[in-house]
Tab-separated table of C-alpha atoms and ligand atoms in Angstrom:
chain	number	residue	atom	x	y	z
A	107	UNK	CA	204.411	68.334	99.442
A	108	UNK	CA	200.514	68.220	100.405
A	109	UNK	CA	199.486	65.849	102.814
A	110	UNK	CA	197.632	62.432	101.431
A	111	UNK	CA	194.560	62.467	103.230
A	112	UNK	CA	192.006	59.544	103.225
A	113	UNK	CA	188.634	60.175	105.286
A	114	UNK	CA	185.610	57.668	105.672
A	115	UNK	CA	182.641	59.765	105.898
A	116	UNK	CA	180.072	57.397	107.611
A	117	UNK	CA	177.104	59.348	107.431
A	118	UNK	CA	174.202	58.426	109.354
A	119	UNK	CA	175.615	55.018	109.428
A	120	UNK	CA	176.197	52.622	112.742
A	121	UNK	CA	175.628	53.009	116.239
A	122	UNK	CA	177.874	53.424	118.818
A	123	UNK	CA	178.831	49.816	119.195
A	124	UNK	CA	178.639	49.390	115.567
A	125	UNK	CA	181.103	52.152	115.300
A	126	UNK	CA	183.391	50.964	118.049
A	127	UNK	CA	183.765	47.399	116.311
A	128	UNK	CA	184.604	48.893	112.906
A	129	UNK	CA	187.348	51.234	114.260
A	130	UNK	CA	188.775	48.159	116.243
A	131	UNK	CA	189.199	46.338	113.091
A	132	UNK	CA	190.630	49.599	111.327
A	133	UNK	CA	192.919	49.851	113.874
A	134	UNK	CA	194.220	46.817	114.335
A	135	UNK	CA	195.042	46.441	110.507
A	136	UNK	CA	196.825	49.690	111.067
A	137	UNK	CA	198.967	47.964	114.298
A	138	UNK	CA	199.722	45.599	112.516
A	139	UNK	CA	201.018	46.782	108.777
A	140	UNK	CA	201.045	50.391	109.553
A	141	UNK	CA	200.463	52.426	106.220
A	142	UNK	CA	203.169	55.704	106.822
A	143	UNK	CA	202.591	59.149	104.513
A	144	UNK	CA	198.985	58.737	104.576
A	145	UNK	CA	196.961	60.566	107.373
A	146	UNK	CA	193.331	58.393	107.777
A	147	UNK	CA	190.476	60.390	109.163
A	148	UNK	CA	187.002	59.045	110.229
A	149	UNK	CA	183.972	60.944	110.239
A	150	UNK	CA	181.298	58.990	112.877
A	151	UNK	CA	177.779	59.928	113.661
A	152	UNK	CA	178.352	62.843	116.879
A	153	UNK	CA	177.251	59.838	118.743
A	154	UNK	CA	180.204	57.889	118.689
A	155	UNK	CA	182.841	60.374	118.725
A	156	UNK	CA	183.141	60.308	122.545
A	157	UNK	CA	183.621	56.201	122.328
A	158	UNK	CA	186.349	56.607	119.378
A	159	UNK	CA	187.924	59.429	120.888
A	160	UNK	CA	189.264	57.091	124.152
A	161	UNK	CA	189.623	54.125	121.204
A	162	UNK	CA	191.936	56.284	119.571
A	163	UNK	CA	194.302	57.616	121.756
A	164	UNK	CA	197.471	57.216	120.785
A	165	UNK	CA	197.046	55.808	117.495
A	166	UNK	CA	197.599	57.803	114.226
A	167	UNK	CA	193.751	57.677	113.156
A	168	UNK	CA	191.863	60.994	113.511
A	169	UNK	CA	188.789	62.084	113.903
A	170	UNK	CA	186.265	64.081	112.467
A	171	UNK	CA	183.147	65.112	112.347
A	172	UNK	CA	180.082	65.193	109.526
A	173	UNK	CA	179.147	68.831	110.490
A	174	UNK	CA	178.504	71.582	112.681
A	175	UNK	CA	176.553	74.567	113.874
A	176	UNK	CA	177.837	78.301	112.505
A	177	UNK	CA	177.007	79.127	116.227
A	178	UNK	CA	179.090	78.660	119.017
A	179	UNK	CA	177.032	78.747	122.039
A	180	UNK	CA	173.452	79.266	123.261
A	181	UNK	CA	169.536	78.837	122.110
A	182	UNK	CA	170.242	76.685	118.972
A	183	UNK	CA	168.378	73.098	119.605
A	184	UNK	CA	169.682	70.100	118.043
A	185	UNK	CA	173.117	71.787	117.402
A	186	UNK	CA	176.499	70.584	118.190
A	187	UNK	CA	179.013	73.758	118.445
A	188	UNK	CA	182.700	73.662	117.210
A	189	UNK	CA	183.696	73.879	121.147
A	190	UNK	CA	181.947	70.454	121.594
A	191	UNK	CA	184.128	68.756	119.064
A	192	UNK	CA	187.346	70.265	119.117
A	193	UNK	CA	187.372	68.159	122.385
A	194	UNK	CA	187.274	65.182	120.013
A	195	UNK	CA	188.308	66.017	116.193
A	196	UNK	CA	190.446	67.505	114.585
A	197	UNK	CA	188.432	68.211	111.502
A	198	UNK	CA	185.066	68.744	110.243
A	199	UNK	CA	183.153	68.445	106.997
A	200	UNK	CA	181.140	71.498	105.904
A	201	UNK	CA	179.054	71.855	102.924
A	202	UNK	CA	178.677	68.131	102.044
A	203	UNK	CA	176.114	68.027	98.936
A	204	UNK	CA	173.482	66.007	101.302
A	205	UNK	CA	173.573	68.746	103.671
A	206	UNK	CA	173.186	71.901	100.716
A	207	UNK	CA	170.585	69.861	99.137
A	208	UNK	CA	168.197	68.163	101.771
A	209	UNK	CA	169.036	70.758	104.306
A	210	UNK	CA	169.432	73.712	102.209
A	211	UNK	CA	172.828	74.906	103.290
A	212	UNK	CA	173.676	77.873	101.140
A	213	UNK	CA	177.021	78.890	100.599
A	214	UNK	CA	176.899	82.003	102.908
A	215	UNK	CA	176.264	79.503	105.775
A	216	UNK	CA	178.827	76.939	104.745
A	217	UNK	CA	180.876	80.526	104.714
A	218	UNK	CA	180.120	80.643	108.571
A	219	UNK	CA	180.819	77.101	109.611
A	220	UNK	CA	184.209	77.225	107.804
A	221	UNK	CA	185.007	80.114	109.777
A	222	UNK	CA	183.713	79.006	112.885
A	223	UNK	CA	185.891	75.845	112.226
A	224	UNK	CA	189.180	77.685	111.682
A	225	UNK	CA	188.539	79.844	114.697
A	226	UNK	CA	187.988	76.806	116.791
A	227	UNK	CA	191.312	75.032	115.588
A	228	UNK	CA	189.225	72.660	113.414
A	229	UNK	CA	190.334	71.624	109.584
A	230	UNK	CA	187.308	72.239	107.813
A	231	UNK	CA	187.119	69.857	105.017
A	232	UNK	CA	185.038	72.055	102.735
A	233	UNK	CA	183.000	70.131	100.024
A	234	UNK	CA	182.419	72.006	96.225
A	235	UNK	CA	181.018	69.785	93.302
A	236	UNK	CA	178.006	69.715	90.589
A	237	UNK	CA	175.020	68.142	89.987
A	238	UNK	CA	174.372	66.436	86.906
A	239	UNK	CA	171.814	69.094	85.087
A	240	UNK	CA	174.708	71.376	85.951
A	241	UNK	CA	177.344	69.255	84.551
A	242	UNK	CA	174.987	68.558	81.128
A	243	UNK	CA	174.307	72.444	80.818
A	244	UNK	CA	177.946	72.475	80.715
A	245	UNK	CA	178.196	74.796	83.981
A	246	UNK	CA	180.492	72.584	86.215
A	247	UNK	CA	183.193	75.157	86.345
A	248	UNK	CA	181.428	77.686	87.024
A	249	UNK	CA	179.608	76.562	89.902
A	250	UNK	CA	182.173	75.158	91.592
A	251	UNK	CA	184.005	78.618	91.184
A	252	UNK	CA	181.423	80.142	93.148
A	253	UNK	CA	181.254	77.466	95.851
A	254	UNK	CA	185.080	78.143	96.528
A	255	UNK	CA	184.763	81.794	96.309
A	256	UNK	CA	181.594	82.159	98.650
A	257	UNK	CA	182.316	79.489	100.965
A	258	UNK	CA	186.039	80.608	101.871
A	259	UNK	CA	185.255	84.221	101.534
A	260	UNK	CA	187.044	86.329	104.481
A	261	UNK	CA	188.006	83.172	105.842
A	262	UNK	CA	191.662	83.965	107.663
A	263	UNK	CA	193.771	81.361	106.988
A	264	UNK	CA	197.396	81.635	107.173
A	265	UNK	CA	199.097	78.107	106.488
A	266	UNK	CA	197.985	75.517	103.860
A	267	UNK	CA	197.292	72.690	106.551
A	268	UNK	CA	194.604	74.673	108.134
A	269	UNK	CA	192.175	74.050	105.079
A	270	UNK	CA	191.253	70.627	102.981
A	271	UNK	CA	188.800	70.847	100.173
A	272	UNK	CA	186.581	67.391	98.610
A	273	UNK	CA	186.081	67.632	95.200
A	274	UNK	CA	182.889	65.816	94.894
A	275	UNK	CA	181.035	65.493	91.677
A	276	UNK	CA	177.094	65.231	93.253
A	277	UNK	CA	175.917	62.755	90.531
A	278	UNK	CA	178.740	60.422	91.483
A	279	UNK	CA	177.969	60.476	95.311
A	280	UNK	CA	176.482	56.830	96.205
A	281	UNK	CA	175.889	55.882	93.066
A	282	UNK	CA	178.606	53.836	91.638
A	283	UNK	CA	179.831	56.512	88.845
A	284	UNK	CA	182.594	57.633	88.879
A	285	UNK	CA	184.041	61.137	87.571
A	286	UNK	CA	187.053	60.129	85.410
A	287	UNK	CA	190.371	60.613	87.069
A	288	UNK	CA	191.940	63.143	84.455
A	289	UNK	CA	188.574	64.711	84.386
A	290	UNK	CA	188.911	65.549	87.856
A	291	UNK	CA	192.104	66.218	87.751
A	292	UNK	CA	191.422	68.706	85.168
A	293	UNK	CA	188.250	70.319	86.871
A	294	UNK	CA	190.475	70.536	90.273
A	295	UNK	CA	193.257	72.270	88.273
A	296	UNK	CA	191.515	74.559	85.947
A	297	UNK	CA	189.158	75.757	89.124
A	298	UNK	CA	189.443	74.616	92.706
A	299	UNK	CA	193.485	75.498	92.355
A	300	UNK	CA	192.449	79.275	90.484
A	301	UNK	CA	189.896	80.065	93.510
A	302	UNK	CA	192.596	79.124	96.136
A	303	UNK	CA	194.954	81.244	94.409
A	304	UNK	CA	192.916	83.989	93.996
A	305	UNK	CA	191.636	83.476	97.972
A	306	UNK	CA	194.814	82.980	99.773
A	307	UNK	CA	197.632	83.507	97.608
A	308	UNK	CA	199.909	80.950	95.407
A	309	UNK	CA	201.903	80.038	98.301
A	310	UNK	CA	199.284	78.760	100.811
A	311	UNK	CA	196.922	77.740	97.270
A	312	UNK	CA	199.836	75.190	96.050
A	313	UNK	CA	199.637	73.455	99.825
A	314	UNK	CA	195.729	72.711	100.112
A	315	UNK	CA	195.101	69.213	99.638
A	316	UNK	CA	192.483	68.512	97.627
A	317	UNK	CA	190.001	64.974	97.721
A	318	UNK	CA	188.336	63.371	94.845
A	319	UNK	CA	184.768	62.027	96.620
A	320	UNK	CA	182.209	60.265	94.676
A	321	UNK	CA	182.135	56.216	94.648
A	322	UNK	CA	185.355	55.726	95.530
A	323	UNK	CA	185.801	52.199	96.061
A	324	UNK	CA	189.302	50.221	96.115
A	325	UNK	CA	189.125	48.875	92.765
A	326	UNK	CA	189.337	52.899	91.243
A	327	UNK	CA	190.718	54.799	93.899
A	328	UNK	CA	194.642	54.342	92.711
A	329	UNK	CA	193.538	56.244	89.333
A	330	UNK	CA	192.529	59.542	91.521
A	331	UNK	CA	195.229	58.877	93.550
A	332	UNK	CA	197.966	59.080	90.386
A	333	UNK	CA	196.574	62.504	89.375
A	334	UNK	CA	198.825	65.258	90.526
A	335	UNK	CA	195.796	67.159	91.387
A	336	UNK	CA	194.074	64.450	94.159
A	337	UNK	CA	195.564	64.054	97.129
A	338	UNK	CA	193.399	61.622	98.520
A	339	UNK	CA	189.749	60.756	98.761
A	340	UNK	CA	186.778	61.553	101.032
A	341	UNK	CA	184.645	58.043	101.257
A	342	UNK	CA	181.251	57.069	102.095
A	343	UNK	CA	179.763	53.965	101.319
A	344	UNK	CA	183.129	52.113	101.064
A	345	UNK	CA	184.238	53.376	104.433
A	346	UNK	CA	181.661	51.044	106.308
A	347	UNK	CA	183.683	48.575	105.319
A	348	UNK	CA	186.803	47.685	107.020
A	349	UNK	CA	188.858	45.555	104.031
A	350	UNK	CA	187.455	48.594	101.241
A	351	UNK	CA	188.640	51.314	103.413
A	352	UNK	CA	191.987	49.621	103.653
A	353	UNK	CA	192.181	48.961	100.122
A	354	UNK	CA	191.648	52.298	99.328
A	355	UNK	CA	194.440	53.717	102.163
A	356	UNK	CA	196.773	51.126	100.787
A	357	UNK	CA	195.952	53.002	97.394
A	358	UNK	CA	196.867	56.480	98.325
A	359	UNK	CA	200.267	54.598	100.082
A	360	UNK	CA	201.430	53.109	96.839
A	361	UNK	CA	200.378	56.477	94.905
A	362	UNK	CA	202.000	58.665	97.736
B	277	PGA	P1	180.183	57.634	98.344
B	277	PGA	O1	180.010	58.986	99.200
B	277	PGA	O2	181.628	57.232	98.453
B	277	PGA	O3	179.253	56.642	98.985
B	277	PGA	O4	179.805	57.959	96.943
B	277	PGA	C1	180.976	60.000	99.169
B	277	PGA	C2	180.537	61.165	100.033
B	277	PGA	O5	179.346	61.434	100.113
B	277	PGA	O6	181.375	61.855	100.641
């Protein structure tokens, strides 16, 4: 059984007290109807994590951060290290298509942050997916194949629930189209699945869960979420919302 994993990715979205008033109202949906079988993770600017951290204790939310350096200590200005939020999160994003394309984050870089994250005890949360021309030159598979293989190269992982991958088509990030479930499903199962195998072995491959991301909204989600392949979602937009990102975790609990 893979874990159902639902994770608001917030971007550079709210401030601190913005932040703090959203997970209030998250959490106090959650106090009251708690949703069981369905781990929720949010993903704050580095700016709040400190505020949600103390928010958080003792509740089954996690948190998470949007990214980190490949360095762990030293000369590297403007960097947060993996030592600075493993006091906080318990997982990280790496590779998110924002960061490879405005920042130019290859894939032997995303290579080092995953490893940097593992060492550290954090979950990276590694994001693969295509851009349109690559989808329309029919080319999807291929370089999503290579994102797997190059960004999890060497990495030593052992157990299944040390690793989470996002499935996240680029050309349906933010703007409202969707990859079809069963398309997803398929692309997830004829490649993400086949790198992990090849990677880590069957065993520890068949235990990765695996997010759809891309416009995920309450309204679509449970149609990922019935795919054998999906095992949850990783959410932008509709996470700044508390009601959406409920719907959507009430999704994944009727799915799960
Ligand atoms: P979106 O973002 O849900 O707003 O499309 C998803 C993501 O970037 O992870």
């Amino acid at each position: 059984m893979r874990t159902a994993l639902i994770a608001g990715n917030w971007k550079m979205h709210l401030t601190e007290k913005q932040a703090v008033t959203l997970t209030r109202k998250l959490l106090w949906v959650q106090n009251q109807m708690p949703v069981r079988g369905v781990e929720v993770l949010l993903c704050p600017p580095f700016t709040a994590l400190s505020q949600l951290h103390k928010l958080l204790v003792g509740s089954t939310i996690k948190l998470g951060a949007q990214n980190m350096s490949a360095e762990v200590e030293g000369a590297f200005t403007g960097e947060i290290s993996p030592l600075m939020l493993a006091e906080f999160c318990s997982y990280v994003i790496v590779g998110h298509s924002e960061r490879r394309a405005i920042f130019g984050e290859t894939d032997a870089l995303i290579n080092r942050k995953v490893k940097n994250a593992i060492t550290h005890s954090l979950i990276p949360i590694l994001c693969v997916g295509e851009t349109l021309a690559e989808k329309e030159s029919g080319k999807a598979h291929q370089v999503v194949y290579a994102q797997m293989i190059e960004g999890l190269k060497e990495v030593p992982i052992f157990s299944a629930n040390q690793l989470v991958v996002a499935y996240e088509p680029v050309w349906a990030i933010g703007t409202g189209w969707t990859a079809t479930p069963q398309e997803s499903n398929a692309l997830i199962a004829a490649t993400i699945r086949p790198a992990l195998v090849r990677l880590f072995g069957e065993q520890v491959a068949n235990g990765v869960s695996v997010l759809y991301g891309g416009s995920v909204k309450p309204d679509n989600a449970r149609g990922f979420f019935q795919q054998p392949e999906i095992d949850g979602a990783l959410v932008g937009g509709a996470s700044l919302d508390a009601d959406s990102f409920r719907g959507i975790i009430e999704a994944a609990r009727n799915c799960s």
